[in-house]
């Protein structure tokens, strides 16, 4: 089953601006705990803020905005590095 999930990765994972979606086709979605439908820590790269000068205060506000957006989408915010555009969050399942 794990090998099948790996082989099917292109049809399972969809990356969109600001989100990661697994099992868009609900008919492919396995029960929680099987396949990729399990707890995960997601790290997204190149999630940089708009190209405007940002001081430390502006970076902190942008980080807080990312944290709120993460929670609204049902995930747990872990970290966001404004300078390097690295966003991390956890999900209990997909």
Tab-separated table of N, CA and C in Angstrom:
chain	number	residue	atom	x	y	z
A	1	UNK	N	0.829	-1.197	0.000
A	1	UNK	CA	0.000	0.000	0.000
A	1	UNK	C	0.868	1.254	0.000
A	2	UNK	N	1.983	1.237	0.757
A	2	UNK	CA	2.860	2.402	0.799
A	2	UNK	C	3.510	2.634	-0.570
A	3	UNK	N	3.897	1.567	-1.217
A	3	UNK	CA	4.526	1.687	-2.543
A	3	UNK	C	3.531	2.260	-3.549
A	4	UNK	N	2.278	1.832	-3.438
A	4	UNK	CA	1.242	2.342	-4.348
A	4	UNK	C	1.055	3.835	-4.128
A	5	UNK	N	1.058	4.275	-2.866
A	5	UNK	CA	0.908	5.711	-2.574
A	5	UNK	C	2.041	6.484	-3.223
A	6	UNK	N	3.259	5.958	-3.149
A	6	UNK	CA	4.402	6.627	-3.766
A	6	UNK	C	4.244	6.687	-5.279
A	7	UNK	N	3.854	5.585	-5.880
A	7	UNK	CA	3.678	5.534	-7.332
A	7	UNK	C	2.560	6.469	-7.796
A	8	UNK	N	1.524	6.605	-6.966
A	8	UNK	CA	0.365	7.430	-7.317
A	8	UNK	C	0.513	8.892	-6.889
A	9	UNK	N	1.677	9.259	-6.362
A	9	UNK	CA	1.870	10.606	-5.818
A	9	UNK	C	1.383	11.728	-6.732
A	10	UNK	N	1.697	11.705	-8.018
A	10	UNK	CA	1.221	12.796	-8.877
A	10	UNK	C	-0.311	12.922	-8.932
A	11	UNK	N	-1.019	11.831	-8.758
A	11	UNK	CA	-2.482	11.917	-8.785
A	11	UNK	C	-3.073	12.162	-7.398
A	12	UNK	N	-2.243	12.061	-6.357
A	12	UNK	CA	-2.710	12.247	-4.988
A	12	UNK	C	-2.487	13.681	-4.509
A	13	UNK	N	-1.309	14.234	-4.799
A	13	UNK	CA	-0.900	15.530	-4.252
A	13	UNK	C	-1.113	16.643	-5.276
A	14	UNK	N	-1.775	17.707	-4.828
A	14	UNK	CA	-1.950	18.903	-5.645
A	14	UNK	C	-1.366	20.083	-4.872
A	15	UNK	N	-0.429	20.784	-5.500
A	15	UNK	CA	0.154	21.976	-4.892
A	15	UNK	C	-0.427	23.197	-5.573
A	16	UNK	N	-1.036	24.052	-4.784
A	16	UNK	CA	-1.598	25.305	-5.287
A	16	UNK	C	-0.988	26.442	-4.481
A	17	UNK	N	-1.124	27.634	-4.973
A	17	UNK	CA	-0.609	28.788	-4.236
A	17	UNK	C	-1.280	28.847	-2.859
A	18	UNK	N	-0.478	28.706	-1.827
A	18	UNK	CA	-0.982	28.812	-0.469
A	18	UNK	C	-1.628	27.568	0.102
A	19	UNK	N	-1.565	26.439	-0.610
A	19	UNK	CA	-2.157	25.236	-0.027
A	19	UNK	C	-1.594	23.963	-0.642
A	20	UNK	N	-1.716	22.903	0.125
A	20	UNK	CA	-1.372	21.559	-0.311
A	20	UNK	C	-2.645	20.748	-0.181
A	21	UNK	N	-3.038	20.077	-1.234
A	21	UNK	CA	-4.259	19.281	-1.214
A	21	UNK	C	-3.907	17.840	-1.551
A	22	UNK	N	-4.344	16.938	-0.693
A	22	UNK	CA	-4.177	15.516	-0.963
A	22	UNK	C	-5.547	14.896	-1.153
A	23	UNK	N	-5.622	13.982	-2.081
A	23	UNK	CA	-6.853	13.256	-2.354
A	23	UNK	C	-8.002	14.197	-2.750
A	24	UNK	N	-7.771	15.010	-3.758
A	24	UNK	CA	-8.844	15.873	-4.277
A	24	UNK	C	-10.019	15.012	-4.724
A	25	UNK	N	-9.692	13.847	-5.276
A	25	UNK	CA	-10.719	12.875	-5.645
A	25	UNK	C	-11.019	12.046	-4.400
A	26	UNK	N	-12.117	12.347	-3.737
A	26	UNK	CA	-12.469	11.675	-2.482
A	26	UNK	C	-12.605	10.158	-2.630
A	27	UNK	N	-12.831	9.680	-3.844
A	27	UNK	CA	-12.930	8.237	-4.079
A	27	UNK	C	-11.570	7.544	-3.910
A	28	UNK	N	-10.479	8.310	-4.050
A	28	UNK	CA	-9.133	7.754	-3.892
A	28	UNK	C	-8.656	7.817	-2.446
A	29	UNK	N	-9.354	8.574	-1.598
A	29	UNK	CA	-8.891	8.830	-0.236
A	29	UNK	C	-9.059	7.599	0.657
A	30	UNK	N	-7.941	7.095	1.199
A	30	UNK	CA	-8.031	5.931	2.090
A	30	UNK	C	-8.492	6.356	3.487
A	31	UNK	N	-8.836	5.407	4.331
A	31	UNK	CA	-9.208	5.746	5.712
A	31	UNK	C	-8.039	6.440	6.430
A	32	UNK	N	-8.349	7.226	7.459
A	32	UNK	CA	-7.294	7.881	8.238
A	32	UNK	C	-6.302	6.838	8.730
A	33	UNK	N	-5.012	7.178	8.622
A	33	UNK	CA	-3.958	6.270	9.065
A	33	UNK	C	-3.413	5.392	7.955
A	34	UNK	N	-4.044	5.409	6.786
A	34	UNK	CA	-3.577	4.607	5.655
A	34	UNK	C	-3.115	5.524	4.523
A	35	UNK	N	-2.230	4.987	3.674
A	35	UNK	CA	-1.696	5.780	2.571
A	35	UNK	C	-1.044	7.043	3.108
A	36	UNK	N	-1.322	8.155	2.487
A	36	UNK	CA	-0.786	9.432	2.963
A	36	UNK	C	-1.776	10.157	3.873
A	37	UNK	N	-2.887	9.533	4.172
A	37	UNK	CA	-3.918	10.143	5.012
A	37	UNK	C	-3.591	9.902	6.488
A	38	UNK	N	-2.515	10.547	6.921
A	38	UNK	CA	-2.019	10.359	8.283
A	38	UNK	C	-1.375	11.652	8.762
A	39	UNK	N	-1.033	11.736	10.042
A	39	UNK	CA	-0.383	12.957	10.536
A	39	UNK	C	0.886	13.255	9.741
A	40	UNK	N	1.106	14.550	9.488
A	40	UNK	CA	2.280	14.943	8.704
A	40	UNK	C	2.719	16.347	9.068
A	41	UNK	N	4.002	16.578	8.911
A	41	UNK	CA	4.548	17.934	8.998
A	41	UNK	C	4.901	18.342	7.575
A	42	UNK	N	4.316	19.423	7.133
A	42	UNK	CA	4.506	19.908	5.768
A	42	UNK	C	5.464	21.092	5.797
A	43	UNK	N	6.429	21.100	4.894
A	43	UNK	CA	7.338	22.230	4.729
A	43	UNK	C	7.238	22.694	3.289
A	44	UNK	N	6.840	23.952	3.113
A	44	UNK	CA	6.752	24.551	1.777
A	44	UNK	C	7.856	25.584	1.628
A	45	UNK	N	8.504	25.571	0.480
A	45	UNK	CA	9.592	26.492	0.200
A	45	UNK	C	9.136	27.522	-0.825
A	46	UNK	N	9.849	28.617	-0.897
A	46	UNK	CA	9.587	29.715	-1.836
A	46	UNK	C	8.225	30.355	-1.590
A	47	UNK	N	7.822	30.436	-0.337
A	47	UNK	CA	6.576	31.115	0.054
A	47	UNK	C	6.937	32.504	0.559
A	48	UNK	N	7.483	33.277	-0.327
A	48	UNK	CA	7.979	34.596	0.076
A	48	UNK	C	6.876	35.645	0.037
A	49	UNK	N	7.001	36.654	0.897
A	49	UNK	CA	6.020	37.743	0.884
A	49	UNK	C	6.192	38.595	-0.368
A	50	UNK	N	5.241	39.496	-0.612
A	50	UNK	CA	5.369	40.390	-1.770
A	50	UNK	C	6.703	41.134	-1.733
A	51	UNK	N	7.201	41.444	-2.893
A	51	UNK	CA	8.512	42.087	-2.998
A	51	UNK	C	8.449	43.568	-2.628
A	52	UNK	N	8.210	43.813	-1.370
A	52	UNK	CA	8.246	45.183	-0.847
A	52	UNK	C	9.186	45.179	0.352
A	53	UNK	N	9.869	46.281	0.600
A	53	UNK	CA	10.756	46.315	1.775
A	53	UNK	C	9.960	46.053	3.054
A	54	UNK	N	10.480	45.172	3.901
A	54	UNK	CA	9.795	44.836	5.151
A	54	UNK	C	10.760	44.978	6.320
A	55	UNK	N	10.371	45.792	7.293
A	55	UNK	CA	11.166	45.868	8.511
A	55	UNK	C	10.749	44.721	9.430
A	56	UNK	N	11.362	44.624	10.589
A	56	UNK	CA	11.089	43.510	11.507
A	56	UNK	C	9.618	43.463	11.916
A	57	UNK	N	9.015	44.616	12.116
A	57	UNK	CA	7.604	44.668	12.517
A	57	UNK	C	6.693	44.154	11.403
A	58	UNK	N	6.976	44.553	10.173
A	58	UNK	CA	6.177	44.098	9.030
A	58	UNK	C	6.331	42.582	8.843
A	59	UNK	N	7.538	42.060	9.045
A	59	UNK	CA	7.766	40.622	8.936
A	59	UNK	C	6.977	39.873	10.001
A	60	UNK	N	6.943	40.408	11.207
A	60	UNK	CA	6.194	39.771	12.300
A	60	UNK	C	4.698	39.754	11.979
A	61	UNK	N	4.175	40.855	11.418
A	61	UNK	CA	2.754	40.904	11.031
A	61	UNK	C	2.461	39.889	9.922
A	62	UNK	N	3.359	39.782	8.963
A	62	UNK	CA	3.161	38.838	7.860
A	62	UNK	C	3.202	37.403	8.383
A	63	UNK	N	4.122	37.114	9.306
A	63	UNK	CA	4.218	35.791	9.914
A	63	UNK	C	2.917	35.467	10.645
A	64	UNK	N	2.366	36.437	11.370
A	64	UNK	CA	1.108	36.231	12.092
A	64	UNK	C	-0.038	35.974	11.107
A	65	UNK	N	-0.030	36.667	9.989
A	65	UNK	CA	-1.049	36.453	8.950
A	65	UNK	C	-0.982	35.021	8.419
A	66	UNK	N	0.238	34.530	8.181
A	66	UNK	CA	0.434	33.157	7.717
A	66	UNK	C	-0.052	32.178	8.789
A	67	UNK	N	0.237	32.465	10.044
A	67	UNK	CA	-0.203	31.596	11.139
A	67	UNK	C	-1.724	31.518	11.192
A	68	UNK	N	-2.403	32.661	11.091
A	68	UNK	CA	-3.878	32.671	11.107
A	68	UNK	C	-4.444	31.903	9.916
A	69	UNK	N	-3.875	32.123	8.748
A	69	UNK	CA	-4.338	31.431	7.540
A	69	UNK	C	-4.179	29.914	7.696
A	70	UNK	N	-3.073	29.496	8.295
A	70	UNK	CA	-2.820	28.076	8.514
A	70	UNK	C	-3.906	27.474	9.402
A	71	UNK	N	-4.209	28.150	10.510
A	71	UNK	CA	-5.208	27.651	11.454
A	71	UNK	C	-6.601	27.623	10.819
A	72	UNK	N	-6.934	28.639	10.025
A	72	UNK	CA	-8.238	28.690	9.350
A	72	UNK	C	-8.413	27.483	8.431
A	73	UNK	N	-7.330	27.040	7.830
A	73	UNK	CA	-7.397	25.892	6.920
A	73	UNK	C	-7.387	24.558	7.666
A	74	UNK	N	-7.397	24.602	9.006
A	74	UNK	CA	-7.490	23.386	9.795
A	74	UNK	C	-6.164	22.718	10.113
A	75	UNK	N	-5.058	23.411	9.882
A	75	UNK	CA	-3.743	22.868	10.186
A	75	UNK	C	-3.188	23.573	11.427
A	76	UNK	N	-2.089	23.065	11.939
A	76	UNK	CA	-1.420	23.657	13.095
A	76	UNK	C	-0.154	24.352	12.614
A	77	UNK	N	-0.086	25.637	12.841
A	77	UNK	CA	1.079	26.422	12.444
A	77	UNK	C	2.300	25.979	13.240
A	78	UNK	N	3.434	25.784	12.553
A	78	UNK	CA	4.700	25.441	13.202
A	78	UNK	C	5.648	26.627	13.121
A	79	UNK	N	5.890	27.131	11.899
A	79	UNK	CA	6.836	28.236	11.744
A	79	UNK	C	6.702	28.841	10.351
A	80	UNK	N	7.142	30.071	10.245
A	80	UNK	CA	7.270	30.723	8.944
A	80	UNK	C	8.495	31.608	8.993
A	81	UNK	N	9.410	31.411	8.062
A	81	UNK	CA	10.632	32.201	7.949
A	81	UNK	C	10.448	33.166	6.787
A	82	UNK	N	10.178	34.398	7.124
A	82	UNK	CA	9.891	35.426	6.117
A	82	UNK	C	11.080	35.656	5.184
A	83	UNK	N	12.282	35.631	5.738
A	83	UNK	CA	13.477	35.910	4.926
A	83	UNK	C	13.761	34.820	3.905
A	84	UNK	N	13.494	33.570	4.276
A	84	UNK	CA	13.787	32.456	3.374
A	84	UNK	C	12.551	31.865	2.709
A	85	UNK	N	11.356	32.329	3.094
A	85	UNK	CA	10.122	31.849	2.476
A	85	UNK	C	9.805	30.406	2.796
A	86	UNK	N	10.138	29.960	4.021
A	86	UNK	CA	9.880	28.574	4.423
A	86	UNK	C	8.721	28.556	5.413
A	87	UNK	N	7.670	27.826	5.067
A	87	UNK	CA	6.443	27.741	5.860
A	87	UNK	C	6.267	26.295	6.308
A	88	UNK	N	6.076	26.103	7.618
A	88	UNK	CA	5.897	24.754	8.154
A	88	UNK	C	4.598	24.689	8.951
A	89	UNK	N	3.888	23.577	8.763
A	89	UNK	CA	2.671	23.342	9.519
A	89	UNK	C	2.429	21.847	9.642
A	90	UNK	N	1.551	21.480	10.560
A	90	UNK	CA	1.209	20.074	10.788
A	90	UNK	C	-0.266	19.850	10.508
A	91	UNK	N	-0.571	18.633	10.076
A	91	UNK	CA	-1.956	18.206	9.890
A	91	UNK	C	-2.126	16.855	10.581
A	92	UNK	N	-3.334	16.594	11.084
A	92	UNK	CA	-3.586	15.301	11.727
A	92	UNK	C	-3.928	14.237	10.688
A	93	UNK	N	-4.455	14.685	9.564
A	93	UNK	CA	-4.761	13.811	8.422
A	93	UNK	C	-5.179	14.705	7.268
A	94	UNK	N	-5.403	14.093	6.106
A	94	UNK	CA	-5.783	14.884	4.933
A	94	UNK	C	-7.196	14.626	4.508
